[in-house]
PDB file of N, CA and C in Angstrom:
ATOM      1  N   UNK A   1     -24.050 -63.099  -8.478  1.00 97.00           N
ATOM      2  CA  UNK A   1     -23.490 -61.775  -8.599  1.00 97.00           C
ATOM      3  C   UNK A   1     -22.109 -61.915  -9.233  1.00 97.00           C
ATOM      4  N   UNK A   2     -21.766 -61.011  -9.428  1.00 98.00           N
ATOM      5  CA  UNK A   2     -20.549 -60.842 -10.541  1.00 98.00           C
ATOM      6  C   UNK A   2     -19.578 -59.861 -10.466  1.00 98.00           C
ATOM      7  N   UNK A   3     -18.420 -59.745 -10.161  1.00 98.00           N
ATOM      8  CA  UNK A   3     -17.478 -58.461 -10.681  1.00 98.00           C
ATOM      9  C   UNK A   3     -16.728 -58.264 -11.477  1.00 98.00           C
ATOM     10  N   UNK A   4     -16.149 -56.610 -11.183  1.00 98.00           N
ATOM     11  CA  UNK A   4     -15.395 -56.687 -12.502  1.00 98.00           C
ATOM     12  C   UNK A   4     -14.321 -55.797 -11.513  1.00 98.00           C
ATOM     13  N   UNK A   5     -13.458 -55.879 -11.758  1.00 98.00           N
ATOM     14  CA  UNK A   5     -11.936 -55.247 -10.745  1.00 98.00           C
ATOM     15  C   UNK A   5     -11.092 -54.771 -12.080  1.00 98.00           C
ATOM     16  N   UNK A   6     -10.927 -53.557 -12.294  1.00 96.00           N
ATOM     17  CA  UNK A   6      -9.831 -52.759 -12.824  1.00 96.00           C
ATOM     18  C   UNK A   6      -8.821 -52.482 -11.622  1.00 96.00           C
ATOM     19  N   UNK A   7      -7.440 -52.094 -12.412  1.00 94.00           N
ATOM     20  CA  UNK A   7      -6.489 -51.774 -11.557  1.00 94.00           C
ATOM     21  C   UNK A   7      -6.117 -50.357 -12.450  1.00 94.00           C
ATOM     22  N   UNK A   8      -5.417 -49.088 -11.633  1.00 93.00           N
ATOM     23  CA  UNK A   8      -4.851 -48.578 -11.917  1.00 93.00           C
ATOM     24  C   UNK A   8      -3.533 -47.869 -11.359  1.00 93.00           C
ATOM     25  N   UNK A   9      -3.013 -47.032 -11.830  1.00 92.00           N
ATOM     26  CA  UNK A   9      -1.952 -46.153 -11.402  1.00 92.00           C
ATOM     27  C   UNK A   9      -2.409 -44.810 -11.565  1.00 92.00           C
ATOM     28  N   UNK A  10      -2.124 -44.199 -10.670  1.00 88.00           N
ATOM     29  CA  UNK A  10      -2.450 -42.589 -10.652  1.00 88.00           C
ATOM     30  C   UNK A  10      -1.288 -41.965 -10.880  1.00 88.00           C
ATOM     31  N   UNK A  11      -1.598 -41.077 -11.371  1.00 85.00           N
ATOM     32  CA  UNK A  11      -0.326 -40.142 -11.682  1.00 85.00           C
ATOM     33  C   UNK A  11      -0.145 -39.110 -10.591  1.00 85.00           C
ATOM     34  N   UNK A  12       1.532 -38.658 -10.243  1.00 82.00           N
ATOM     35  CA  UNK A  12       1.603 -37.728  -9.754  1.00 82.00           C
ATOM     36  C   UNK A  12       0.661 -36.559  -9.261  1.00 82.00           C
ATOM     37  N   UNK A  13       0.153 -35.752  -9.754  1.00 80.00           N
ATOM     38  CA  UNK A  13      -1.437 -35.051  -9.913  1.00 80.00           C
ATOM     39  C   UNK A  13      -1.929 -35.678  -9.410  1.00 80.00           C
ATOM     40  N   UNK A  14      -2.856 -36.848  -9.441  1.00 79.00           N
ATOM     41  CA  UNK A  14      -3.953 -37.487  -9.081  1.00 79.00           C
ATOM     42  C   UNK A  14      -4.411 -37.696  -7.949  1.00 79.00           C
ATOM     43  N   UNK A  15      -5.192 -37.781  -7.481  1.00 77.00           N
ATOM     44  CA  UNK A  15      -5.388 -38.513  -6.110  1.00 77.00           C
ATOM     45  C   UNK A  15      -6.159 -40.074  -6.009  1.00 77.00           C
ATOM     46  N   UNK A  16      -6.850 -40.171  -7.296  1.00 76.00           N
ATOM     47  CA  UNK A  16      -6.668 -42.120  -7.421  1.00 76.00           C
ATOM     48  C   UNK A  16      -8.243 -42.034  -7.667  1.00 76.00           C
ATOM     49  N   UNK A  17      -9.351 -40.989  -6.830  1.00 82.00           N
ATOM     50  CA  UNK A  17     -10.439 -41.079  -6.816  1.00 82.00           C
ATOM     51  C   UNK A  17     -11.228 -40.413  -7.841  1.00 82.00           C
ATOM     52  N   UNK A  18     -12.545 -40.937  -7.806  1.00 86.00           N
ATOM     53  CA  UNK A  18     -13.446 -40.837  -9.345  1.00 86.00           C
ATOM     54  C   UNK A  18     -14.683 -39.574  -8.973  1.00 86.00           C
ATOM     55  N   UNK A  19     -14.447 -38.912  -9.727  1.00 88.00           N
ATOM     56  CA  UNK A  19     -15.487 -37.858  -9.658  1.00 88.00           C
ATOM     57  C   UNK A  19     -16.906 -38.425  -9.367  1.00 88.00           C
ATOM     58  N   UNK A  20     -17.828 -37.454  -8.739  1.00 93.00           N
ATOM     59  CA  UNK A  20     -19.378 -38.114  -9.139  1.00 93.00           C
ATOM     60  C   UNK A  20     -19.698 -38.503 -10.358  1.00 93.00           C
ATOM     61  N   UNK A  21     -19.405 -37.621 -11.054  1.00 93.00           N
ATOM     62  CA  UNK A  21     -19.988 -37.769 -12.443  1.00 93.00           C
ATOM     63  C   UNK A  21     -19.651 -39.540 -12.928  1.00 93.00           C
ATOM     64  N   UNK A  22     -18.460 -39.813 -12.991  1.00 93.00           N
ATOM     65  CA  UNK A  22     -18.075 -40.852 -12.697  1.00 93.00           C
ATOM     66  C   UNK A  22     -18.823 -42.490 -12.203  1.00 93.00           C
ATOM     67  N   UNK A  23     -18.874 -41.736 -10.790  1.00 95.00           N
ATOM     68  CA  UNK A  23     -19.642 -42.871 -10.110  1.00 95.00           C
ATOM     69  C   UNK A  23     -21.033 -43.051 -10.771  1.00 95.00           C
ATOM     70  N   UNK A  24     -21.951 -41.796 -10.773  1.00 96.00           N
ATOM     71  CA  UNK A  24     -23.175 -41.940 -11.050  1.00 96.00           C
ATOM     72  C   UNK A  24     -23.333 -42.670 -12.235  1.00 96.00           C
ATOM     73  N   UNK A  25     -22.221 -42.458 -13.373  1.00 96.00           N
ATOM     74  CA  UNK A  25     -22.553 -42.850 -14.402  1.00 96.00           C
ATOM     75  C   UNK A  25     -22.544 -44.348 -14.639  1.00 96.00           C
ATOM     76  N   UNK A  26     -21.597 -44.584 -13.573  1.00 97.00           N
ATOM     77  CA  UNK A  26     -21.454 -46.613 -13.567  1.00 97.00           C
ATOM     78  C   UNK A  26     -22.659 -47.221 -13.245  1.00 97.00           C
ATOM     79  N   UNK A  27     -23.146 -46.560 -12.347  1.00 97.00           N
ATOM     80  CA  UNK A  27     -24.273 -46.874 -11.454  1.00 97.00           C
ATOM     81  C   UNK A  27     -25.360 -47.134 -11.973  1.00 97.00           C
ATOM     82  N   UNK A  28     -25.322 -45.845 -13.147  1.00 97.00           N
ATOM     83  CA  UNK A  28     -26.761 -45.606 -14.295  1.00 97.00           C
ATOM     84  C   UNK A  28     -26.726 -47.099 -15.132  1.00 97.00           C
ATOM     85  N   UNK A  29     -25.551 -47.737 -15.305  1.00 97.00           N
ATOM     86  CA  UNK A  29     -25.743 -48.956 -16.051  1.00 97.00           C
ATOM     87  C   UNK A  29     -26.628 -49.920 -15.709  1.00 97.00           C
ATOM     88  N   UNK A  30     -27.378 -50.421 -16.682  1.00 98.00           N
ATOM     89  CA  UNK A  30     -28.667 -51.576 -15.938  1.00 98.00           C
ATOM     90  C   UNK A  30     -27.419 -53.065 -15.212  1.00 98.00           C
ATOM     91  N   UNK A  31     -28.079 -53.091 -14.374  1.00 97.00           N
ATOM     92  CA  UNK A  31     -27.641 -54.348 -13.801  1.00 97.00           C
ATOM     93  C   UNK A  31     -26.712 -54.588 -12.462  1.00 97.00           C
ATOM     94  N   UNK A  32     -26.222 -52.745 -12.722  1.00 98.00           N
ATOM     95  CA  UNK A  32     -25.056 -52.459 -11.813  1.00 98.00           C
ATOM     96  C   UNK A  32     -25.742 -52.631  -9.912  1.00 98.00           C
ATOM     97  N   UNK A  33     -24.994 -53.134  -9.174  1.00 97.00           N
ATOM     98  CA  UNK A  33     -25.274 -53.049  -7.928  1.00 97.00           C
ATOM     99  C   UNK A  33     -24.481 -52.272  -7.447  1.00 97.00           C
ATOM    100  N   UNK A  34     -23.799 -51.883  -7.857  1.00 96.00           N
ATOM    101  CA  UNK A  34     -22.622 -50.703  -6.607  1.00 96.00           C
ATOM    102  C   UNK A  34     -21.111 -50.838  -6.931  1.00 96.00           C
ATOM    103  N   UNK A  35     -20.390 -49.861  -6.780  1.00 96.00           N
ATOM    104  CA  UNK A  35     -19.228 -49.510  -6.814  1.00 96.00           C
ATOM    105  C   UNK A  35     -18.394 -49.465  -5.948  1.00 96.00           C
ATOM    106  N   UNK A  36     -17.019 -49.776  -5.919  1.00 95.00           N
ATOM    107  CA  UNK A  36     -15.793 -49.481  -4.634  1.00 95.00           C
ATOM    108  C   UNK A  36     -14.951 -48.777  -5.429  1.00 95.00           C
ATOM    109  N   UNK A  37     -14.125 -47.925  -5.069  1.00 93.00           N
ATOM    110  CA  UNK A  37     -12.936 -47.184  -5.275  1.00 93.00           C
ATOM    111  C   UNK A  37     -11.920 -47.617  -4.082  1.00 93.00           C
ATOM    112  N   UNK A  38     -10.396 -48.086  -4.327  1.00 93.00           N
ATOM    113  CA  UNK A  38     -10.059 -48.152  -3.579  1.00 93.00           C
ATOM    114  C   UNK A  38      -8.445 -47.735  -3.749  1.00 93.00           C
ATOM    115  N   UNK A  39      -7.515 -46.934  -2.604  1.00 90.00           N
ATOM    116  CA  UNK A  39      -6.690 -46.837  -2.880  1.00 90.00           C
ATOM    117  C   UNK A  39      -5.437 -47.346  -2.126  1.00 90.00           C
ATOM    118  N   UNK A  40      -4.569 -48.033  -2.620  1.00 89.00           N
ATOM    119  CA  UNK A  40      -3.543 -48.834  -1.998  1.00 89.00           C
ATOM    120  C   UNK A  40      -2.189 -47.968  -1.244  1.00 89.00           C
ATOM    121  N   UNK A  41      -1.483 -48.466  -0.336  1.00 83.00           N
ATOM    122  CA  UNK A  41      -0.027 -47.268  -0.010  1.00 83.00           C
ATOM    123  C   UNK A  41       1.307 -47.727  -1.259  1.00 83.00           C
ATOM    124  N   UNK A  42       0.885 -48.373  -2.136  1.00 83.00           N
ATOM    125  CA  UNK A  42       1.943 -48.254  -3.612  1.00 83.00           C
ATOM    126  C   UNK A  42       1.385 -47.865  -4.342  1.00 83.00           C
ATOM    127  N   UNK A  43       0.112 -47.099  -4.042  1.00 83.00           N
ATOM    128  CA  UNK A  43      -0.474 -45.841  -5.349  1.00 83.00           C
ATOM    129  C   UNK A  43      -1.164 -46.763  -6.067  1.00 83.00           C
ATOM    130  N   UNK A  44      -1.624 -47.298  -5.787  1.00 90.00           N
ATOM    131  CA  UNK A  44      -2.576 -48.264  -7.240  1.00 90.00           C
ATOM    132  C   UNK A  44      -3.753 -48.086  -6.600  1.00 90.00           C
ATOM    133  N   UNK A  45      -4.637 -47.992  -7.731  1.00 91.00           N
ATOM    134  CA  UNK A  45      -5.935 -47.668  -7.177  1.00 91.00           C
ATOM    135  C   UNK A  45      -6.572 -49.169  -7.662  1.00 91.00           C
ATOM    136  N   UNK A  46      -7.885 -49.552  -7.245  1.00 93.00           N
ATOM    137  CA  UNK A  46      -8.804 -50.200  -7.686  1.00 93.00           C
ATOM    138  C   UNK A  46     -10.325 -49.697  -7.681  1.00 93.00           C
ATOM    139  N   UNK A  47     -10.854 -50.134  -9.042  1.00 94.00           N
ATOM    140  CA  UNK A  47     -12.537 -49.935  -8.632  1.00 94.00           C
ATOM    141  C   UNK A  47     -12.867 -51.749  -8.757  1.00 94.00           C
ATOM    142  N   UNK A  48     -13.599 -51.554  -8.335  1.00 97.00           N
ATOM    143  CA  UNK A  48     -14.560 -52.805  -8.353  1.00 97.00           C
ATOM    144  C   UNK A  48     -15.957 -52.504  -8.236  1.00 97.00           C
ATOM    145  N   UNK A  49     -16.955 -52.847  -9.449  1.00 97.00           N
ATOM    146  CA  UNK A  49     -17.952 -53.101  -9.860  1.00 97.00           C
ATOM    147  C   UNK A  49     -18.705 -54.459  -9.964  1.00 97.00           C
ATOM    148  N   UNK A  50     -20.081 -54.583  -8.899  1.00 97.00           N
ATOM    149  CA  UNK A  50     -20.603 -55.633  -8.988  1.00 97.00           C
ATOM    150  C   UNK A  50     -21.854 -55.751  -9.843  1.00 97.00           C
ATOM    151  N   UNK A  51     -21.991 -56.624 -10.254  1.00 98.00           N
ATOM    152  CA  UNK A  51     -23.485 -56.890 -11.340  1.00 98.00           C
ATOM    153  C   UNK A  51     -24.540 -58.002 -10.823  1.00 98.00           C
ATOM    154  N   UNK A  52     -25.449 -57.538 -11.070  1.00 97.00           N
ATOM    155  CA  UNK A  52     -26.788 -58.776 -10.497  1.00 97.00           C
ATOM    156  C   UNK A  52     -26.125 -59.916 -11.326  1.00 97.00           C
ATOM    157  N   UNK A  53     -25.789 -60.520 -12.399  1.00 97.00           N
ATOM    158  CA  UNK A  53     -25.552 -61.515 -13.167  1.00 97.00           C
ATOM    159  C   UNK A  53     -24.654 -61.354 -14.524  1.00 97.00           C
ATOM    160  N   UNK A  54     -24.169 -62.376 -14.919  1.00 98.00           N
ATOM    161  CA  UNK A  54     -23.157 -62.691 -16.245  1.00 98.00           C
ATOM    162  C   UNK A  54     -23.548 -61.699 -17.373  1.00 98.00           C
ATOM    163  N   UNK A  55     -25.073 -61.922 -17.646  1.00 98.00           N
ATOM    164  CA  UNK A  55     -25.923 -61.410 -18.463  1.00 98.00           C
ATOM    165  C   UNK A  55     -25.468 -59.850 -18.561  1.00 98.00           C
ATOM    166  N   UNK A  56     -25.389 -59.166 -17.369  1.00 98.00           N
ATOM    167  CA  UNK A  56     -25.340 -57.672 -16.706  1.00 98.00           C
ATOM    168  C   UNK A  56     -24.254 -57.207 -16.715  1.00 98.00           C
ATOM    169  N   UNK A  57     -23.225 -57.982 -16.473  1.00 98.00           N
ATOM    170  CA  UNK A  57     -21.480 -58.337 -16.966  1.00 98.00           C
ATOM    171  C   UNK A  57     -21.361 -58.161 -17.890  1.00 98.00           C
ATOM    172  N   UNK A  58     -21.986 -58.450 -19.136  1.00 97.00           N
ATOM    173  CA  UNK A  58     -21.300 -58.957 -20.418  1.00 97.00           C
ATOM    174  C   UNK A  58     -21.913 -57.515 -20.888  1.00 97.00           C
ATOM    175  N   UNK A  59     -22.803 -57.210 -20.287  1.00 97.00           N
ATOM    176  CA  UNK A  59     -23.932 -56.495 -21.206  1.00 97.00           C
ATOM    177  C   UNK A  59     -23.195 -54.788 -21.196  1.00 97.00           C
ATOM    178  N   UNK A  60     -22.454 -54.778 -19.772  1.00 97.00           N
ATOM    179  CA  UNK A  60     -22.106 -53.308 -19.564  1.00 97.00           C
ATOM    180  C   UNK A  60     -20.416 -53.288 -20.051  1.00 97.00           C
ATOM    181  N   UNK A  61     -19.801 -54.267 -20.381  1.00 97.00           N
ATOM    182  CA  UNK A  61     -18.569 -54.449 -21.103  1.00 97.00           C
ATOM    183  C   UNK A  61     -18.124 -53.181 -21.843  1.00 97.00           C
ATOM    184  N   UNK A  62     -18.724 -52.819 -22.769  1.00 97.00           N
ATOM    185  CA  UNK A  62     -18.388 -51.417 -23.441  1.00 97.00           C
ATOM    186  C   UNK A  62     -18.598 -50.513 -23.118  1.00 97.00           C
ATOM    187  N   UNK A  63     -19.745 -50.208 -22.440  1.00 97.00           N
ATOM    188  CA  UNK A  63     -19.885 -48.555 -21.741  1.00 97.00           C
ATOM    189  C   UNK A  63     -18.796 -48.773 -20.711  1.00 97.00           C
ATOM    190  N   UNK A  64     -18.513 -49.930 -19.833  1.00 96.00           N
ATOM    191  CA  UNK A  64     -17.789 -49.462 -18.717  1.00 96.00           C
ATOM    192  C   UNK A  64     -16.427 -49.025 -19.359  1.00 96.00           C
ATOM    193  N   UNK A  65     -16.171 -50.142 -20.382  1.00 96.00           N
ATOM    194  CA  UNK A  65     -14.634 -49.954 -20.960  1.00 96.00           C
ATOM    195  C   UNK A  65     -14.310 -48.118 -21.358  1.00 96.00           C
ATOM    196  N   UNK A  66     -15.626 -47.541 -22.061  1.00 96.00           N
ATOM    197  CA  UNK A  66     -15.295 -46.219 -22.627  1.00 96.00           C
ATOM    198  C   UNK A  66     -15.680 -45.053 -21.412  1.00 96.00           C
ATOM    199  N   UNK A  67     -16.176 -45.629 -20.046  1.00 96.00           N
ATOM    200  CA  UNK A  67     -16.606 -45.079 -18.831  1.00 96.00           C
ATOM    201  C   UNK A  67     -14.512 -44.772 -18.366  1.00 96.00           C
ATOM    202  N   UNK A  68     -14.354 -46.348 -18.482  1.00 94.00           N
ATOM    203  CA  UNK A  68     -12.995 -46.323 -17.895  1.00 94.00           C
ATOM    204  C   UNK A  68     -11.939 -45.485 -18.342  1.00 94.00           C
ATOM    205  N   UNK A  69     -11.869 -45.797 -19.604  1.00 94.00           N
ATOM    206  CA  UNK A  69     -10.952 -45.134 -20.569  1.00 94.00           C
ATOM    207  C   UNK A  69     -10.965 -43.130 -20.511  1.00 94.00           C
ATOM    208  N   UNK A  70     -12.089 -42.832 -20.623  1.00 92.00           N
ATOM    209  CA  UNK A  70     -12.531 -41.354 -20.384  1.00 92.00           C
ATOM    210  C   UNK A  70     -11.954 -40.874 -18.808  1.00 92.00           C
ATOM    211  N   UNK A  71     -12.724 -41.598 -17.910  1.00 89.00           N
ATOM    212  CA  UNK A  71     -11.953 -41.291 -16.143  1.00 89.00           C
ATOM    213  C   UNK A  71     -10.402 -41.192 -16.452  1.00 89.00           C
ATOM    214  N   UNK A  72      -9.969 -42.371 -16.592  1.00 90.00           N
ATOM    215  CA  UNK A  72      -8.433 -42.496 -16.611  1.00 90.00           C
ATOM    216  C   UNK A  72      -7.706 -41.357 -17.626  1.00 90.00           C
ATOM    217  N   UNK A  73      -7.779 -40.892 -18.129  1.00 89.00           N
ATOM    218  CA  UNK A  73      -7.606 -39.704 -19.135  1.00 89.00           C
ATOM    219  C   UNK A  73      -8.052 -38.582 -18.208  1.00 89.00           C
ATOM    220  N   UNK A  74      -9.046 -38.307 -18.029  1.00 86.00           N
ATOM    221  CA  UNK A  74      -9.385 -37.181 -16.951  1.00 86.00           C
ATOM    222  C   UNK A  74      -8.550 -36.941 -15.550  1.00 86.00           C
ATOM    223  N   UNK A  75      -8.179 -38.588 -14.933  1.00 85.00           N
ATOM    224  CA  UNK A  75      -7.408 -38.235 -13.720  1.00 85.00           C
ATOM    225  C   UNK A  75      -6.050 -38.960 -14.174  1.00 85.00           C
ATOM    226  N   UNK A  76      -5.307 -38.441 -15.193  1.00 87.00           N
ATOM    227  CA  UNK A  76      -4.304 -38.706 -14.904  1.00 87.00           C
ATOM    228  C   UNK A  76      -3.839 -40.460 -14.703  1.00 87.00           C
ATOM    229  N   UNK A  77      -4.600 -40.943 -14.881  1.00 91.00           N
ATOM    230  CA  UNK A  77      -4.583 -42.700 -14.725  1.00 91.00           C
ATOM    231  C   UNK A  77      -3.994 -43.625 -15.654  1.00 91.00           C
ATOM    232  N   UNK A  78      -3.526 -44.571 -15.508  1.00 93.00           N
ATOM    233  CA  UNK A  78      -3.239 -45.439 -16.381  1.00 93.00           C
ATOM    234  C   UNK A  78      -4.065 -46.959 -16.059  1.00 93.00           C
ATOM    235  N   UNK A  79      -4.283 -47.029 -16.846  1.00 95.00           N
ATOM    236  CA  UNK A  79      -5.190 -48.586 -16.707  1.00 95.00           C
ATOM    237  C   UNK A  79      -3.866 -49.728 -16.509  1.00 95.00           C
ATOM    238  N   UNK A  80      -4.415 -50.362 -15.463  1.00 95.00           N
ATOM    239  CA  UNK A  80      -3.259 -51.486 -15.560  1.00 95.00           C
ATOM    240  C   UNK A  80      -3.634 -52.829 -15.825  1.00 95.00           C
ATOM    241  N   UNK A  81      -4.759 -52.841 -16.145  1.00 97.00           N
ATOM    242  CA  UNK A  81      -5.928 -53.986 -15.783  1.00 97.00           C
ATOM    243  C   UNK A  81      -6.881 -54.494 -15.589  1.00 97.00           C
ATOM    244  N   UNK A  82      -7.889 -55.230 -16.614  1.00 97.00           N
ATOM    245  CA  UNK A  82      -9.414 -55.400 -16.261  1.00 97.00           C
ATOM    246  C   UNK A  82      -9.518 -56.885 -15.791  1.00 97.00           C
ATOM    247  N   UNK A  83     -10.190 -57.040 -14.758  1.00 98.00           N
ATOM    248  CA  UNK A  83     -10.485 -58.753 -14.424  1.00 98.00           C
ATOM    249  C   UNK A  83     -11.987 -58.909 -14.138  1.00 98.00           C
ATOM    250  N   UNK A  84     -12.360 -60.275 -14.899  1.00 98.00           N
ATOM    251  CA  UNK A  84     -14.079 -60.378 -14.183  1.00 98.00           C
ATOM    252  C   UNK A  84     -14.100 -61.932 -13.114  1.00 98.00           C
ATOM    253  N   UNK A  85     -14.999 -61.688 -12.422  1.00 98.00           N
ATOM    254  CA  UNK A  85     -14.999 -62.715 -11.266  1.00 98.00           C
ATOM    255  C   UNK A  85     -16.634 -62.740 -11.229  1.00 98.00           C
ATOM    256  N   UNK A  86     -16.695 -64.023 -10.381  1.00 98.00           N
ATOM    257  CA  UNK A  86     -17.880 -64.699 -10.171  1.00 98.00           C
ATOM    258  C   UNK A  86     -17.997 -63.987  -8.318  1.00 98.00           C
ATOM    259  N   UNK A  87     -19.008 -63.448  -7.629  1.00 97.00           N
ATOM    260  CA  UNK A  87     -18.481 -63.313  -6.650  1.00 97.00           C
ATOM    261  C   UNK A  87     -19.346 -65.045  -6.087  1.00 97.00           C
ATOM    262  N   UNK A  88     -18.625 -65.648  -4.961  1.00 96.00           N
ATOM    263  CA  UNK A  88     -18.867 -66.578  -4.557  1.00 96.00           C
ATOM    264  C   UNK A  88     -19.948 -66.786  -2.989  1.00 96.00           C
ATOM    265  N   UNK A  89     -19.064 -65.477  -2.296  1.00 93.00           N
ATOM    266  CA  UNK A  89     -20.020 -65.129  -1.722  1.00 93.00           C
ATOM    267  C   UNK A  89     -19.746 -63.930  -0.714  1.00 93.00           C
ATOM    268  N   UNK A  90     -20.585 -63.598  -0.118  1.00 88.00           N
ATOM    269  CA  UNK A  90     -21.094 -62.313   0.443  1.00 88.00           C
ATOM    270  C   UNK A  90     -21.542 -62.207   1.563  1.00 88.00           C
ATOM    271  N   UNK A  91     -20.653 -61.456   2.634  1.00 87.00           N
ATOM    272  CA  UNK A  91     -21.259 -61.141   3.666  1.00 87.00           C
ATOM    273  C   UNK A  91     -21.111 -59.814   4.522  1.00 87.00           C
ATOM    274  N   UNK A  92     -21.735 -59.118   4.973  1.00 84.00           N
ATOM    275  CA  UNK A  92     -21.372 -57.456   5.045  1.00 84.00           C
ATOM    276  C   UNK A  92     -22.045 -58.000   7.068  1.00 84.00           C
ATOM    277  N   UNK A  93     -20.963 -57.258   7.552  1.00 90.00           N
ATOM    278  CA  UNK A  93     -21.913 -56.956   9.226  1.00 90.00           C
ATOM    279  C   UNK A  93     -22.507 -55.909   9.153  1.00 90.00           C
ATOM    280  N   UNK A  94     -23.491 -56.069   9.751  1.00 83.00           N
ATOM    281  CA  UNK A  94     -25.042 -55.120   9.933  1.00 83.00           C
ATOM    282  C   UNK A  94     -24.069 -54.242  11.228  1.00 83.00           C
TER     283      UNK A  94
END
């Protein structure tokens, strides 16, 4: 599995979080496993997007970039940052 972690800044206006339209649309990408939105107490938001594999990573690179670019324009956002990671590993309590 694989991620991808943007950072942003919200603007004044904003509240940091992503419309449905938004979410659904990340989601619609082949490969995508799920989304986080997250928001920090120094105003920076993060999403993080995971992918079944590298392949699924590489593959959604441009829609997410023009996914990102469009949100951040819509809410007031500034991109501060794209990073990709390997996730290593995984464990959620039931």
């Amino acid at each position: 599995m694989f991620a991808r972690v943007s950072t942003y800044q919200p603007g004044p206006d904003s509240s940091g979080a992503p419309s449905d339209d938004t979410v659904n649309r990340v989601l619609e990408l082949p490969g995508c496993l799920g989304i986080y939105y997250l928001l920090g107490k120094d105003n920076k938001s993060l999403s993080i997007t995971l992918w079944e594999d590298a392949d699924a990573l590489a593959g959604s690179e441009q829609a997410a970039g023009k996914i990102r670019t469009e949100t951040s324009a819509e809410q007031h956002m500034q991109v501060l940052g794209v990073e990709e990671f390997e996730v290593l590993t995984r464990h959620l309590k039931e």
